[in-house]
Amino acid sequence: MDTIPSFAEELSAWLGARFAAAFPDSPEAARAGRVVPSAKAGFGDFQCADAMQLARPLRLPPRKIAEAALAGAALPDCVERAEVAGAGYVNLTLKAEALAARACAVAEDGAHGGVPQLGAGRTVVVDYSSPNVAKSMHIGHIRSTVIGGSVVEILRALGYEVIGDNHIGDWGTQFGIIIKGYREFADRDALARDPVPELERIYKESYARAKADEAWMDACRAETVKLQQGDPENRALWQDFIRMSRHTFDEIYERLGISFETTRGESYYQPQLAAMVERLEKAGLAHESRGAVVVDLRDLDPAFAEQSRKAVEAALAKNDAESAAREDGKWICIVRKEDGGFNYNTTDLATMETREKDYRPARIVIITDDRQIPHFQQLFAITQKLGLVSPGTDLVHVAFGTITDENGHPFSTRSGGMPKLKELLDEAASRALAIVREKNPDLPDADARALAETIGIGAVKYSDLAMDPITTIRFSWDAVLSLQGNSGPYLQYAHARIRSLLAKYAEAFPGEDWRAAPILLGDPLERALARRILAFPETVVAAGAKCRPNLVADYLFCLAQDYSSFYQKLSVLKAEDPAVRVGRARLCAAVASVLRRGLALLGIRAPERM
């Protein structure tokens, strides 16, 4: 289906022409006429407040300006009436048949759900999840993984070709520590059963010995050097560690419904690092400082220099010399260390260069926790100054806050560590299974477990995605799995309830086909549902532009609430007028379709029953 026209755009064009015609000598009037959905149904379906902005330049009361714009106007075919209200608002009420037809077009567009294909022909790289080899994914990884997965789906819905990139940590001195420990005290049986926890144990024990014994640390460094120089035995061990880790990661990704177009570790970019530093030096962006090679970002951009100056002055005003030194050093980016080694700054620059060569992306989105905001400020500034990506490439860092327990305390297990992500997902499925068995005691065990997995995983994902990424999340099992309020199960239940209603409808009225029936919209609650459906495409556009899945979650919750009000007050199966009855069935189906599509953008399945 072609792009479904937007009422807001259509009406803005019409009203803009009316303002321009009424006040032909005013450049301000020529830019007026922007129409937005009305905040309240009593103010029509769409509203324009631009007359208030024109009062000063035109030296007229806003109400007279609005009246002049509408004077003698022939209304668009879709508009029932246009009125001036209050101080000078223009309220536009759509014809019921136009509103219903457009809502159905959005809900029943199987290809795109009415979402405009703004990204057609353009590529976006989304860098997310990024666990470290030989370490378990823990609860902290859930945010990058599910936010990234949803951003991928939203951008794909907008027509972009999306490259999901899992930039895993598979290089560094820690592997010398693991290799040394592996040779000395690895439990081969534990590795075979569950490799990543055993690799973690090996690393922790070996690292503890290295801190206490310089000879052990020297041996670990020697193993690292051998690995970096291509020693066959160390390379084979390192590759085994990667293989075992990725197998474990993939099991979690499968449960979360996450997949990647490419998975590259930091090691992939190592051959490029020396050349990257040389390129920075030749461009005059990097210089030697105390044996290291650094980029001073204050030389790149006056704005950075001014930020640094203000931060240093503020610290010195508090007699905090240590903080001043830290703020002064914030804008220094080390790209080669004193010992000649490279760090993640250099690796990330090489990564940006590779993405440009491989994909020519219009946009690169990187999703990490908010502690890395300064790093990505540096990375993006250097990337653009050095020309590692094409001019105009949109570089976006989506920063997210931490997860705490429901009391706001750091999340930890009894042993003091972060809860493992697998354990969190297992707990979610287990708790959901108890609810499913309570609500559906006759459901076969296999079906109950499958449904519990869908509900539990969806609940965990939604509890994250419903929040603005930058916020800190207080995790509560009761809130996550609630069938009431703003939760994943609540939305899944809303969808399942509609599917159940439609099944009952088909059974009660086997000769009626609601799929082609007109929706009459004779009740304000029906109009509210249709208006909400119309807002789906613009919601997806906004979520894609801002990389904020929570906008989709907010929309779906409002849609489910609107449906709940409709369902409680208006009858479908028992409606006396057959035309009203069949029209309401089609409206319910439209709501279910949008709920299902919206949940899919969040990476959440919509079950047929609960």
Short mmCIF file of N, CA and C in Angstrom, two decimals, residues 420-561:
data_model
loop_
_atom_site.label_atom_id
_atom_site.label_comp_id
_atom_site.label_asym_id
_atom_site.label_seq_id
_atom_site.Cartn_x
_atom_site.Cartn_y
_atom_site.Cartn_z
N LYS A 420 22.53 -12.59 37.13
CA LYS A 420 22.77 -13.02 35.75
C LYS A 420 21.48 -12.84 34.94
N LEU A 421 21.65 -12.46 33.69
CA LEU A 421 20.49 -12.21 32.84
C LEU A 421 19.68 -13.48 32.63
N LYS A 422 20.36 -14.61 32.46
CA LYS A 422 19.64 -15.87 32.30
C LYS A 422 18.78 -16.15 33.52
N GLU A 423 19.32 -15.89 34.71
CA GLU A 423 18.56 -16.13 35.94
C GLU A 423 17.34 -15.20 36.01
N LEU A 424 17.52 -13.96 35.56
CA LEU A 424 16.40 -13.02 35.55
C LEU A 424 15.29 -13.50 34.63
N LEU A 425 15.65 -13.97 33.44
CA LEU A 425 14.65 -14.45 32.49
C LEU A 425 13.98 -15.72 32.99
N ASP A 426 14.76 -16.61 33.62
CA ASP A 426 14.18 -17.82 34.20
C ASP A 426 13.17 -17.46 35.29
N GLU A 427 13.53 -16.50 36.12
CA GLU A 427 12.64 -16.08 37.20
C GLU A 427 11.36 -15.47 36.63
N ALA A 428 11.49 -14.68 35.57
CA ALA A 428 10.31 -14.06 34.94
C ALA A 428 9.37 -15.14 34.41
N ALA A 429 9.94 -16.13 33.71
CA ALA A 429 9.11 -17.21 33.16
C ALA A 429 8.47 -18.02 34.28
N SER A 430 9.21 -18.26 35.36
CA SER A 430 8.68 -19.04 36.47
C SER A 430 7.52 -18.32 37.15
N ARG A 431 7.69 -17.03 37.40
CA ARG A 431 6.62 -16.26 38.03
C ARG A 431 5.40 -16.18 37.12
N ALA A 432 5.65 -15.99 35.82
CA ALA A 432 4.54 -15.92 34.87
C ALA A 432 3.80 -17.26 34.81
N LEU A 433 4.54 -18.37 34.92
CA LEU A 433 3.92 -19.69 34.87
C LEU A 433 2.94 -19.87 36.02
N ALA A 434 3.32 -19.37 37.19
CA ALA A 434 2.41 -19.47 38.34
C ALA A 434 1.11 -18.72 38.07
N ILE A 435 1.21 -17.56 37.43
CA ILE A 435 0.02 -16.77 37.11
C ILE A 435 -0.83 -17.48 36.06
N VAL A 436 -0.16 -18.01 35.02
CA VAL A 436 -0.88 -18.71 33.95
C VAL A 436 -1.64 -19.91 34.51
N ARG A 437 -1.00 -20.69 35.38
CA ARG A 437 -1.66 -21.88 35.94
C ARG A 437 -2.81 -21.49 36.85
N GLU A 438 -2.69 -20.34 37.52
CA GLU A 438 -3.78 -19.88 38.38
C GLU A 438 -4.99 -19.46 37.53
N LYS A 439 -4.70 -18.76 36.42
CA LYS A 439 -5.78 -18.25 35.58
C LYS A 439 -6.32 -19.31 34.62
N ASN A 440 -5.48 -20.26 34.21
CA ASN A 440 -5.86 -21.28 33.22
C ASN A 440 -5.46 -22.68 33.72
N PRO A 441 -6.11 -23.17 34.77
CA PRO A 441 -5.68 -24.44 35.36
C PRO A 441 -5.80 -25.64 34.42
N ASP A 442 -6.63 -25.54 33.39
CA ASP A 442 -6.83 -26.67 32.48
C ASP A 442 -5.90 -26.62 31.25
N LEU A 443 -5.06 -25.61 31.17
CA LEU A 443 -4.18 -25.47 30.02
C LEU A 443 -3.09 -26.54 30.07
N PRO A 444 -2.87 -27.27 28.96
CA PRO A 444 -1.80 -28.29 28.95
C PRO A 444 -0.46 -27.69 29.36
N ASP A 445 0.37 -28.51 30.00
CA ASP A 445 1.62 -28.01 30.58
C ASP A 445 2.51 -27.35 29.53
N ALA A 446 2.65 -27.98 28.36
CA ALA A 446 3.53 -27.41 27.33
C ALA A 446 3.01 -26.05 26.88
N ASP A 447 1.69 -25.94 26.72
CA ASP A 447 1.11 -24.66 26.31
C ASP A 447 1.27 -23.61 27.41
N ALA A 448 1.11 -24.05 28.66
CA ALA A 448 1.25 -23.12 29.79
C ALA A 448 2.67 -22.57 29.86
N ARG A 449 3.67 -23.44 29.66
CA ARG A 449 5.06 -23.00 29.73
C ARG A 449 5.40 -22.06 28.57
N ALA A 450 4.88 -22.37 27.39
CA ALA A 450 5.15 -21.50 26.23
C ALA A 450 4.52 -20.12 26.45
N LEU A 451 3.30 -20.11 26.98
CA LEU A 451 2.63 -18.84 27.25
C LEU A 451 3.35 -18.07 28.34
N ALA A 452 3.81 -18.79 29.37
CA ALA A 452 4.54 -18.13 30.46
C ALA A 452 5.84 -17.50 29.97
N GLU A 453 6.52 -18.18 29.05
CA GLU A 453 7.74 -17.61 28.48
C GLU A 453 7.42 -16.32 27.72
N THR A 454 6.35 -16.35 26.95
CA THR A 454 5.94 -15.15 26.20
C THR A 454 5.59 -14.01 27.14
N ILE A 455 4.84 -14.31 28.18
CA ILE A 455 4.42 -13.26 29.12
C ILE A 455 5.60 -12.77 29.97
N GLY A 456 6.38 -13.70 30.49
CA GLY A 456 7.48 -13.33 31.38
C GLY A 456 8.55 -12.50 30.67
N ILE A 457 8.99 -12.98 29.49
CA ILE A 457 10.01 -12.25 28.74
C ILE A 457 9.46 -10.90 28.28
N GLY A 458 8.22 -10.90 27.80
CA GLY A 458 7.60 -9.65 27.37
C GLY A 458 7.48 -8.66 28.52
N ALA A 459 7.18 -9.16 29.72
CA ALA A 459 7.04 -8.28 30.88
C ALA A 459 8.36 -7.61 31.23
N VAL A 460 9.44 -8.38 31.22
CA VAL A 460 10.76 -7.82 31.54
C VAL A 460 11.15 -6.77 30.49
N LYS A 461 10.93 -7.09 29.23
CA LYS A 461 11.29 -6.14 28.17
C LYS A 461 10.47 -4.86 28.28
N TYR A 462 9.17 -5.02 28.50
CA TYR A 462 8.32 -3.83 28.55
C TYR A 462 8.66 -2.95 29.74
N SER A 463 8.99 -3.55 30.88
CA SER A 463 9.31 -2.75 32.07
C SER A 463 10.48 -1.82 31.81
N ASP A 464 11.36 -2.22 30.90
CA ASP A 464 12.48 -1.36 30.51
C ASP A 464 12.04 -0.37 29.45
N LEU A 465 11.39 -0.87 28.39
CA LEU A 465 11.09 -0.04 27.23
C LEU A 465 10.02 1.01 27.51
N ALA A 466 9.23 0.83 28.55
CA ALA A 466 8.20 1.82 28.88
C ALA A 466 8.80 3.08 29.48
N MET A 467 10.08 3.03 29.84
CA MET A 467 10.76 4.17 30.46
C MET A 467 11.62 4.90 29.44
N ASP A 468 11.72 6.21 29.59
CA ASP A 468 12.70 6.97 28.81
C ASP A 468 14.06 6.34 29.10
N PRO A 469 14.86 6.03 28.06
CA PRO A 469 16.12 5.33 28.30
C PRO A 469 17.01 5.96 29.36
N ILE A 470 17.04 7.28 29.45
CA ILE A 470 17.99 7.93 30.35
C ILE A 470 17.62 7.79 31.82
N THR A 471 16.38 7.37 32.11
CA THR A 471 15.95 7.29 33.50
C THR A 471 16.53 6.05 34.19
N THR A 472 16.60 6.13 35.50
CA THR A 472 16.95 4.98 36.33
C THR A 472 15.69 4.16 36.57
N ILE A 473 15.80 2.84 36.45
CA ILE A 473 14.64 1.96 36.61
C ILE A 473 14.68 1.30 37.99
N ARG A 474 13.58 1.38 38.70
CA ARG A 474 13.43 0.63 39.95
C ARG A 474 12.66 -0.65 39.61
N PHE A 475 13.33 -1.76 39.73
CA PHE A 475 12.78 -3.03 39.28
C PHE A 475 11.96 -3.68 40.39
N SER A 476 10.68 -3.97 40.07
CA SER A 476 9.78 -4.63 41.02
C SER A 476 9.03 -5.73 40.29
N TRP A 477 9.13 -6.96 40.78
CA TRP A 477 8.44 -8.07 40.13
C TRP A 477 6.94 -7.86 40.11
N ASP A 478 6.38 -7.31 41.18
CA ASP A 478 4.93 -7.10 41.23
C ASP A 478 4.48 -6.16 40.12
N ALA A 479 5.24 -5.08 39.89
CA ALA A 479 4.88 -4.12 38.84
C ALA A 479 5.12 -4.71 37.46
N VAL A 480 6.22 -5.45 37.30
CA VAL A 480 6.58 -6.01 36.00
C VAL A 480 5.52 -6.96 35.50
N LEU A 481 4.99 -7.81 36.38
CA LEU A 481 4.06 -8.86 35.96
C LEU A 481 2.60 -8.53 36.23
N SER A 482 2.31 -7.29 36.60
CA SER A 482 0.93 -6.91 36.90
C SER A 482 0.06 -6.97 35.66
N LEU A 483 -1.18 -7.44 35.84
CA LEU A 483 -2.15 -7.42 34.75
C LEU A 483 -2.93 -6.12 34.75
N GLN A 484 -2.58 -5.21 35.65
CA GLN A 484 -3.21 -3.90 35.72
C GLN A 484 -2.13 -2.84 35.52
N GLY A 485 -2.54 -1.69 35.00
CA GLY A 485 -1.59 -0.59 34.86
C GLY A 485 -0.67 -0.76 33.67
N ASN A 486 0.36 0.07 33.64
CA ASN A 486 1.24 0.15 32.48
C ASN A 486 2.28 -0.97 32.53
N SER A 487 1.91 -2.13 32.02
CA SER A 487 2.82 -3.29 32.05
C SER A 487 2.66 -4.08 30.76
N GLY A 488 3.66 -4.89 30.47
CA GLY A 488 3.58 -5.75 29.30
C GLY A 488 2.41 -6.71 29.35
N PRO A 489 2.20 -7.44 30.46
CA PRO A 489 1.06 -8.35 30.52
C PRO A 489 -0.28 -7.65 30.32
N TYR A 490 -0.40 -6.41 30.79
CA TYR A 490 -1.65 -5.68 30.61
C TYR A 490 -1.94 -5.48 29.12
N LEU A 491 -0.91 -5.12 28.35
CA LEU A 491 -1.11 -4.91 26.91
C LEU A 491 -1.33 -6.24 26.19
N GLN A 492 -0.60 -7.26 26.59
CA GLN A 492 -0.82 -8.58 25.99
C GLN A 492 -2.23 -9.07 26.28
N TYR A 493 -2.70 -8.83 27.50
CA TYR A 493 -4.05 -9.25 27.87
C TYR A 493 -5.10 -8.48 27.06
N ALA A 494 -4.86 -7.18 26.83
CA ALA A 494 -5.79 -6.38 26.03
C ALA A 494 -5.93 -6.98 24.63
N HIS A 495 -4.81 -7.37 24.04
CA HIS A 495 -4.84 -7.99 22.71
C HIS A 495 -5.58 -9.32 22.75
N ALA A 496 -5.24 -10.16 23.74
CA ALA A 496 -5.87 -11.48 23.84
C ALA A 496 -7.37 -11.36 24.08
N ARG A 497 -7.77 -10.36 24.86
CA ARG A 497 -9.20 -10.17 25.13
C ARG A 497 -9.96 -9.83 23.85
N ILE A 498 -9.36 -9.00 23.01
CA ILE A 498 -10.01 -8.65 21.74
C ILE A 498 -10.09 -9.87 20.82
N ARG A 499 -9.01 -10.65 20.76
CA ARG A 499 -9.03 -11.84 19.92
C ARG A 499 -10.10 -12.82 20.40
N SER A 500 -10.28 -12.93 21.70
CA SER A 500 -11.32 -13.80 22.25
C SER A 500 -12.71 -13.27 21.88
N LEU A 501 -12.87 -11.94 21.96
CA LEU A 501 -14.15 -11.34 21.59
C LEU A 501 -14.49 -11.61 20.13
N LEU A 502 -13.51 -11.48 19.25
CA LEU A 502 -13.76 -11.70 17.83
C LEU A 502 -14.07 -13.17 17.54
N ALA A 503 -13.44 -14.07 18.30
CA ALA A 503 -13.76 -15.49 18.13
C ALA A 503 -15.21 -15.77 18.55
N LYS A 504 -15.63 -15.15 19.64
CA LYS A 504 -17.02 -15.31 20.08
C LYS A 504 -17.98 -14.69 19.07
N TYR A 505 -17.56 -13.58 18.47
CA TYR A 505 -18.40 -12.93 17.47
C TYR A 505 -18.61 -13.85 16.26
N ALA A 506 -17.53 -14.44 15.80
CA ALA A 506 -17.63 -15.34 14.64
C ALA A 506 -18.53 -16.54 14.94
N GLU A 507 -18.50 -16.98 16.19
CA GLU A 507 -19.33 -18.13 16.58
C GLU A 507 -20.79 -17.72 16.70
N ALA A 508 -21.04 -16.51 17.23
CA ALA A 508 -22.42 -16.06 17.44
C ALA A 508 -23.08 -15.58 16.14
N PHE A 509 -22.29 -15.02 15.23
CA PHE A 509 -22.85 -14.47 13.99
C PHE A 509 -22.06 -15.00 12.80
N PRO A 510 -22.21 -16.28 12.50
CA PRO A 510 -21.38 -16.91 11.46
C PRO A 510 -21.59 -16.33 10.06
N GLY A 511 -22.71 -15.68 9.83
CA GLY A 511 -22.96 -15.14 8.49
C GLY A 511 -22.48 -13.72 8.30
N GLU A 512 -21.98 -13.09 9.36
CA GLU A 512 -21.58 -11.68 9.27
C GLU A 512 -20.07 -11.56 9.07
N ASP A 513 -19.67 -10.76 8.09
CA ASP A 513 -18.24 -10.53 7.85
C ASP A 513 -17.92 -9.09 8.23
N TRP A 514 -17.33 -8.91 9.40
CA TRP A 514 -17.03 -7.56 9.87
C TRP A 514 -15.86 -6.92 9.12
N ARG A 515 -15.11 -7.72 8.36
CA ARG A 515 -13.89 -7.20 7.74
C ARG A 515 -14.15 -6.08 6.74
N ALA A 516 -15.32 -6.03 6.15
CA ALA A 516 -15.61 -4.99 5.17
C ALA A 516 -16.73 -4.07 5.64
N ALA A 517 -17.15 -4.20 6.89
CA ALA A 517 -18.29 -3.42 7.38
C ALA A 517 -17.86 -1.98 7.69
N PRO A 518 -18.71 -1.00 7.40
CA PRO A 518 -18.39 0.38 7.78
C PRO A 518 -18.44 0.56 9.29
N ILE A 519 -17.51 1.37 9.82
CA ILE A 519 -17.52 1.71 11.24
C ILE A 519 -18.25 3.03 11.38
N LEU A 520 -19.30 3.05 12.19
CA LEU A 520 -20.20 4.21 12.23
C LEU A 520 -19.70 5.33 13.14
N LEU A 521 -18.98 5.02 14.19
CA LEU A 521 -18.43 6.02 15.13
C LEU A 521 -19.52 6.95 15.66
N GLY A 522 -20.61 6.34 16.11
CA GLY A 522 -21.70 7.14 16.64
C GLY A 522 -21.51 7.56 18.08
N ASP A 523 -20.55 7.00 18.77
CA ASP A 523 -20.32 7.30 20.18
C ASP A 523 -18.93 7.93 20.34
N PRO A 524 -18.80 8.90 21.27
CA PRO A 524 -17.48 9.53 21.48
C PRO A 524 -16.37 8.53 21.82
N LEU A 525 -16.70 7.44 22.48
CA LEU A 525 -15.68 6.45 22.81
C LEU A 525 -15.17 5.75 21.55
N GLU A 526 -16.04 5.56 20.58
CA GLU A 526 -15.62 4.98 19.31
C GLU A 526 -14.72 5.95 18.56
N ARG A 527 -15.10 7.24 18.58
CA ARG A 527 -14.26 8.25 17.92
C ARG A 527 -12.89 8.32 18.58
N ALA A 528 -12.85 8.22 19.90
CA ALA A 528 -11.58 8.29 20.62
C ALA A 528 -10.66 7.15 20.18
N LEU A 529 -11.23 5.96 20.01
CA LEU A 529 -10.43 4.82 19.56
C LEU A 529 -9.90 5.04 18.15
N ALA A 530 -10.76 5.53 17.28
CA ALA A 530 -10.34 5.77 15.89
C ALA A 530 -9.25 6.83 15.84
N ARG A 531 -9.40 7.89 16.63
CA ARG A 531 -8.37 8.95 16.66
C ARG A 531 -7.05 8.39 17.19
N ARG A 532 -7.14 7.54 18.17
CA ARG A 532 -5.90 6.96 18.73
C ARG A 532 -5.21 6.09 17.69
N ILE A 533 -5.96 5.31 16.96
CA ILE A 533 -5.36 4.48 15.90
C ILE A 533 -4.64 5.36 14.89
N LEU A 534 -5.26 6.49 14.54
CA LEU A 534 -4.65 7.40 13.57
C LEU A 534 -3.28 7.91 14.02
N ALA A 535 -3.07 7.96 15.33
CA ALA A 535 -1.81 8.50 15.87
C ALA A 535 -0.66 7.51 15.81
N PHE A 536 -0.93 6.26 15.42
CA PHE A 536 0.14 5.26 15.43
C PHE A 536 1.30 5.62 14.50
N PRO A 537 1.05 5.95 13.23
CA PRO A 537 2.20 6.25 12.36
C PRO A 537 3.07 7.38 12.87
N GLU A 538 2.44 8.48 13.33
CA GLU A 538 3.25 9.62 13.79
C GLU A 538 4.02 9.26 15.07
N THR A 539 3.47 8.35 15.86
CA THR A 539 4.19 7.90 17.06
C THR A 539 5.45 7.15 16.66
N VAL A 540 5.35 6.27 15.67
CA VAL A 540 6.52 5.51 15.22
C VAL A 540 7.56 6.46 14.62
N VAL A 541 7.11 7.46 13.88
CA VAL A 541 8.05 8.44 13.31
C VAL A 541 8.82 9.15 14.44
N ALA A 542 8.10 9.59 15.46
CA ALA A 542 8.75 10.29 16.58
C ALA A 542 9.70 9.37 17.33
N ALA A 543 9.29 8.13 17.55
CA ALA A 543 10.14 7.17 18.27
C ALA A 543 11.41 6.89 17.48
N GLY A 544 11.30 6.80 16.15
CA GLY A 544 12.47 6.56 15.32
C GLY A 544 13.40 7.75 15.29
N ALA A 545 12.85 8.95 15.22
CA ALA A 545 13.67 10.15 15.17
C ALA A 545 14.47 10.33 16.46
N LYS A 546 13.86 9.98 17.59
CA LYS A 546 14.49 10.19 18.89
C LYS A 546 15.12 8.93 19.46
N CYS A 547 14.95 7.80 18.77
CA CYS A 547 15.44 6.50 19.28
C CYS A 547 14.91 6.26 20.69
N ARG A 548 13.60 6.44 20.85
CA ARG A 548 12.97 6.27 22.16
C ARG A 548 11.77 5.33 22.05
N PRO A 549 11.99 4.04 22.28
CA PRO A 549 10.88 3.08 22.24
C PRO A 549 9.77 3.39 23.24
N ASN A 550 10.10 4.14 24.30
CA ASN A 550 9.07 4.43 25.30
C ASN A 550 7.91 5.22 24.71
N LEU A 551 8.13 5.94 23.60
CA LEU A 551 7.03 6.66 22.96
C LEU A 551 6.01 5.68 22.39
N VAL A 552 6.49 4.56 21.85
CA VAL A 552 5.59 3.52 21.37
C VAL A 552 4.86 2.87 22.55
N ALA A 553 5.60 2.59 23.62
CA ALA A 553 4.99 1.98 24.81
C ALA A 553 3.90 2.89 25.38
N ASP A 554 4.19 4.20 25.48
CA ASP A 554 3.18 5.14 25.99
C ASP A 554 1.93 5.10 25.12
N TYR A 555 2.14 5.09 23.81
CA TYR A 555 1.01 5.07 22.88
C TYR A 555 0.17 3.82 23.08
N LEU A 556 0.81 2.66 23.16
CA LEU A 556 0.08 1.41 23.30
C LEU A 556 -0.72 1.36 24.60
N PHE A 557 -0.15 1.89 25.67
CA PHE A 557 -0.87 1.93 26.94
C PHE A 557 -2.12 2.81 26.82
N CYS A 558 -1.99 3.96 26.16
CA CYS A 558 -3.16 4.84 25.97
C CYS A 558 -4.20 4.16 25.09
N LEU A 559 -3.75 3.46 24.05
CA LEU A 559 -4.69 2.74 23.18
C LEU A 559 -5.44 1.68 23.97
N ALA A 560 -4.72 0.93 24.80
CA ALA A 560 -5.36 -0.12 25.61
C ALA A 560 -6.34 0.48 26.60
N GLN A 561 -6.00 1.63 27.18
CA GLN A 561 -6.93 2.29 28.09
C GLN A 561 -8.18 2.77 27.36
#
